[in-house]
Amino acid sequence: MKNRFFQWLADFALLSTKFNVNTACVFTAHQPKLPEGAKKLRKF
């Protein structure tokens, strides 16, 4: 059961990173830096 939770958590983190890489911050004053490894998840 513990392994399923950690697998779900890893899948959620990957999905969240994919979403954040392909969107921009709605606030014009702050766009947080993303890790270098996240750049290969871009769609454009």
mmCIF file of N, CA, C and O in Angstrom:
data_model
loop_
_atom_site.group_PDB
_atom_site.id
_atom_site.type_symbol
_atom_site.label_atom_id
_atom_site.label_comp_id
_atom_site.label_asym_id
_atom_site.label_seq_id
_atom_site.Cartn_x
_atom_site.Cartn_y
_atom_site.Cartn_z
ATOM 1 N N MET A 1 0.824 -1.189 0.000
ATOM 2 C CA MET A 1 0.000 0.000 0.000
ATOM 3 C C MET A 1 0.870 1.256 0.000
ATOM 4 O O MET A 1 0.544 2.237 -0.648
ATOM 5 N N LYS A 2 1.979 1.194 0.710
ATOM 6 C CA LYS A 2 2.878 2.345 0.764
ATOM 7 C C LYS A 2 3.478 2.632 -0.613
ATOM 8 O O LYS A 2 3.600 3.783 -1.004
ATOM 9 N N ASN A 3 3.814 1.569 -1.353
ATOM 10 C CA ASN A 3 4.397 1.742 -2.682
ATOM 11 C C ASN A 3 3.411 2.392 -3.644
ATOM 12 O O ASN A 3 3.806 3.201 -4.487
ATOM 13 N N ARG A 4 2.137 2.036 -3.533
ATOM 14 C CA ARG A 4 1.126 2.635 -4.413
ATOM 15 C C ARG A 4 0.987 4.123 -4.143
ATOM 16 O O ARG A 4 0.821 4.911 -5.075
ATOM 17 N N PHE A 5 1.072 4.507 -2.883
ATOM 18 C CA PHE A 5 0.974 5.922 -2.542
ATOM 19 C C PHE A 5 2.149 6.698 -3.123
ATOM 20 O O PHE A 5 1.969 7.760 -3.722
ATOM 21 N N PHE A 6 3.356 6.152 -2.977
ATOM 22 C CA PHE A 6 4.532 6.853 -3.499
ATOM 23 C C PHE A 6 4.529 6.892 -5.025
ATOM 24 O O PHE A 6 4.980 7.860 -5.627
ATOM 25 N N GLN A 7 4.013 5.857 -5.678
ATOM 26 C CA GLN A 7 3.892 5.876 -7.134
ATOM 27 C C GLN A 7 2.885 6.939 -7.559
ATOM 28 O O GLN A 7 3.125 7.675 -8.520
ATOM 29 N N TRP A 8 1.773 7.041 -6.829
ATOM 30 C CA TRP A 8 0.785 8.067 -7.129
ATOM 31 C C TRP A 8 1.391 9.460 -6.935
ATOM 32 O O TRP A 8 1.170 10.356 -7.748
ATOM 33 N N LEU A 9 2.157 9.618 -5.877
ATOM 34 C CA LEU A 9 2.788 10.903 -5.596
ATOM 35 C C LEU A 9 3.785 11.278 -6.694
ATOM 36 O O LEU A 9 3.820 12.426 -7.143
ATOM 37 N N ALA A 10 4.565 10.323 -7.171
ATOM 38 C CA ALA A 10 5.517 10.580 -8.253
ATOM 39 C C ALA A 10 4.783 10.928 -9.543
ATOM 40 O O ALA A 10 5.197 11.848 -10.275
ATOM 41 N N ASP A 11 3.710 10.221 -9.851
ATOM 42 C CA ASP A 11 2.919 10.521 -11.051
ATOM 43 C C ASP A 11 2.308 11.914 -10.973
ATOM 44 O O ASP A 11 2.292 12.652 -11.957
ATOM 45 N N PHE A 12 1.811 12.270 -9.799
ATOM 46 C CA PHE A 12 1.227 13.591 -9.611
ATOM 47 C C PHE A 12 2.279 14.687 -9.770
ATOM 48 O O PHE A 12 2.022 15.722 -10.385
ATOM 49 N N ALA A 13 3.477 14.459 -9.239
ATOM 50 C CA ALA A 13 4.551 15.442 -9.360
ATOM 51 C C ALA A 13 4.948 15.637 -10.821
ATOM 52 O O ALA A 13 5.169 16.768 -11.270
ATOM 53 N N LEU A 14 5.026 14.550 -11.591
ATOM 54 C CA LEU A 14 5.366 14.651 -13.006
ATOM 55 C C LEU A 14 4.278 15.392 -13.768
ATOM 56 O O LEU A 14 4.573 16.273 -14.582
ATOM 57 N N LEU A 15 3.027 15.083 -13.500
ATOM 58 C CA LEU A 15 1.916 15.756 -14.167
ATOM 59 C C LEU A 15 1.901 17.245 -13.824
ATOM 60 O O LEU A 15 1.707 18.096 -14.699
ATOM 61 N N SER A 16 2.129 17.561 -12.570
ATOM 62 C CA SER A 16 2.162 18.952 -12.136
ATOM 63 C C SER A 16 3.305 19.712 -12.801
ATOM 64 O O SER A 16 3.134 20.854 -13.230
ATOM 65 N N THR A 17 4.464 19.081 -12.930
ATOM 66 C CA THR A 17 5.607 19.720 -13.577
ATOM 67 C C THR A 17 5.331 19.943 -15.051
ATOM 68 O O THR A 17 5.625 21.010 -15.587
ATOM 69 N N LYS A 18 4.744 18.966 -15.730
ATOM 70 C CA LYS A 18 4.401 19.128 -17.144
ATOM 71 C C LYS A 18 3.444 20.299 -17.342
ATOM 72 O O LYS A 18 3.576 21.077 -18.276
ATOM 73 N N PHE A 19 2.471 20.422 -16.453
ATOM 74 C CA PHE A 19 1.514 21.518 -16.550
ATOM 75 C C PHE A 19 2.204 22.861 -16.334
ATOM 76 O O PHE A 19 1.966 23.819 -17.070
ATOM 77 N N ASN A 20 3.068 22.954 -15.334
ATOM 78 C CA ASN A 20 3.726 24.213 -15.004
ATOM 79 C C ASN A 20 4.749 24.640 -16.056
ATOM 80 O O ASN A 20 4.966 25.828 -16.254
ATOM 81 N N VAL A 21 5.374 23.712 -16.728
ATOM 82 C CA VAL A 21 6.356 24.042 -17.752
ATOM 83 C C VAL A 21 5.671 24.690 -18.949
ATOM 84 O O VAL A 21 6.221 25.591 -19.576
ATOM 85 N N ASN A 22 4.465 24.250 -19.251
ATOM 86 C CA ASN A 22 3.779 24.715 -20.453
ATOM 87 C C ASN A 22 2.830 25.875 -20.203
ATOM 88 O O ASN A 22 2.071 26.241 -21.090
ATOM 89 N N THR A 23 2.852 26.472 -19.025
ATOM 90 C CA THR A 23 2.010 27.621 -18.735
ATOM 91 C C THR A 23 2.864 28.741 -18.160
ATOM 92 O O THR A 23 3.992 28.524 -17.742
ATOM 93 N N ALA A 24 2.311 29.904 -18.155
ATOM 94 C CA ALA A 24 3.003 31.068 -17.599
ATOM 95 C C ALA A 24 2.266 31.532 -16.341
ATOM 96 O O ALA A 24 1.083 31.258 -16.156
ATOM 97 N N CYS A 25 2.970 32.243 -15.520
ATOM 98 C CA CYS A 25 2.385 32.774 -14.294
ATOM 99 C C CYS A 25 1.394 33.879 -14.639
ATOM 100 O O CYS A 25 1.649 34.699 -15.521
ATOM 101 N N VAL A 26 0.267 33.935 -13.950
ATOM 102 C CA VAL A 26 -0.730 34.960 -14.229
ATOM 103 C C VAL A 26 -0.317 36.311 -13.651
ATOM 104 O O VAL A 26 -0.834 37.345 -14.064
ATOM 105 N N PHE A 27 0.600 36.307 -12.696
ATOM 106 C CA PHE A 27 1.090 37.557 -12.125
ATOM 107 C C PHE A 27 2.293 38.025 -12.940
ATOM 108 O O PHE A 27 3.233 37.268 -13.163
ATOM 109 N N THR A 28 2.273 39.256 -13.382
ATOM 110 C CA THR A 28 3.340 39.734 -14.265
ATOM 111 C C THR A 28 4.638 40.013 -13.517
ATOM 112 O O THR A 28 5.689 40.086 -14.128
ATOM 113 N N ALA A 29 4.580 40.141 -12.212
ATOM 114 C CA ALA A 29 5.779 40.501 -11.460
ATOM 115 C C ALA A 29 6.605 39.297 -11.032
ATOM 116 O O ALA A 29 7.744 39.460 -10.622
ATOM 117 N N HIS A 30 6.060 38.085 -11.121
ATOM 118 C CA HIS A 30 6.798 36.936 -10.591
ATOM 119 C C HIS A 30 6.578 35.695 -11.442
ATOM 120 O O HIS A 30 5.470 35.243 -11.609
ATOM 121 N N GLN A 31 7.652 35.184 -12.003
ATOM 122 C CA GLN A 31 7.638 33.899 -12.695
ATOM 123 C C GLN A 31 8.752 33.062 -12.085
ATOM 124 O O GLN A 31 9.919 33.338 -12.305
ATOM 125 N N PRO A 32 8.420 32.070 -11.258
ATOM 126 C CA PRO A 32 9.457 31.296 -10.579
ATOM 127 C C PRO A 32 10.337 30.519 -11.562
ATOM 128 O O PRO A 32 9.890 30.123 -12.635
ATOM 129 N N LYS A 33 11.586 30.305 -11.180
ATOM 130 C CA LYS A 33 12.527 29.543 -12.001
ATOM 131 C C LYS A 33 12.192 28.061 -11.913
ATOM 132 O O LYS A 33 11.836 27.560 -10.861
ATOM 133 N N LEU A 34 12.310 27.366 -13.045
ATOM 134 C CA LEU A 34 12.078 25.932 -13.081
ATOM 135 C C LEU A 34 13.414 25.204 -13.139
ATOM 136 O O LEU A 34 14.391 25.744 -13.656
ATOM 137 N N PRO A 35 13.475 23.986 -12.660
ATOM 138 C CA PRO A 35 14.706 23.212 -12.745
ATOM 139 C C PRO A 35 15.099 22.941 -14.202
ATOM 140 O O PRO A 35 14.249 22.922 -15.099
ATOM 141 N N GLU A 36 16.376 22.706 -14.444
ATOM 142 C CA GLU A 36 16.853 22.470 -15.802
ATOM 143 C C GLU A 36 16.214 21.218 -16.421
ATOM 144 O O GLU A 36 15.958 21.167 -17.606
ATOM 145 N N GLY A 37 15.989 20.194 -15.612
ATOM 146 C CA GLY A 37 15.390 18.958 -16.119
ATOM 147 C C GLY A 37 13.964 19.126 -16.603
ATOM 148 O O GLY A 37 13.469 18.327 -17.386
ATOM 149 N N ALA A 38 13.296 20.175 -16.161
ATOM 150 C CA ALA A 38 11.904 20.402 -16.548
ATOM 151 C C ALA A 38 11.800 20.942 -17.972
ATOM 152 O O ALA A 38 10.752 20.835 -18.596
ATOM 153 N N LYS A 39 12.869 21.486 -18.503
ATOM 154 C CA LYS A 39 12.824 22.063 -19.851
ATOM 155 C C LYS A 39 12.550 21.011 -20.930
ATOM 156 O O LYS A 39 11.954 21.307 -21.942
ATOM 157 N N LYS A 40 12.959 19.760 -20.692
ATOM 158 C CA LYS A 40 12.725 18.731 -21.705
ATOM 159 C C LYS A 40 11.276 18.268 -21.738
ATOM 160 O O LYS A 40 10.891 17.525 -22.624
ATOM 161 N N LEU A 41 10.449 18.715 -20.826
ATOM 162 C CA LEU A 41 9.035 18.378 -20.801
ATOM 163 C C LEU A 41 8.190 19.370 -21.587
ATOM 164 O O LEU A 41 6.980 19.188 -21.707
ATOM 165 N N ARG A 42 8.807 20.406 -22.135
ATOM 166 C CA ARG A 42 8.052 21.415 -22.894
ATOM 167 C C ARG A 42 7.461 20.853 -24.164
ATOM 168 O O ARG A 42 8.036 19.982 -24.804
ATOM 169 N N LYS A 43 6.329 21.377 -24.567
ATOM 170 C CA LYS A 43 5.663 20.936 -25.797
ATOM 171 C C LYS A 43 6.002 21.838 -26.976
ATOM 172 O O LYS A 43 5.695 21.505 -28.099
ATOM 173 N N PHE A 44 6.589 22.991 -26.742
ATOM 174 C CA PHE A 44 6.892 23.894 -27.852
ATOM 175 C C PHE A 44 8.364 24.080 -28.007
ATOM 176 O O PHE A 44 9.187 23.722 -27.256
#
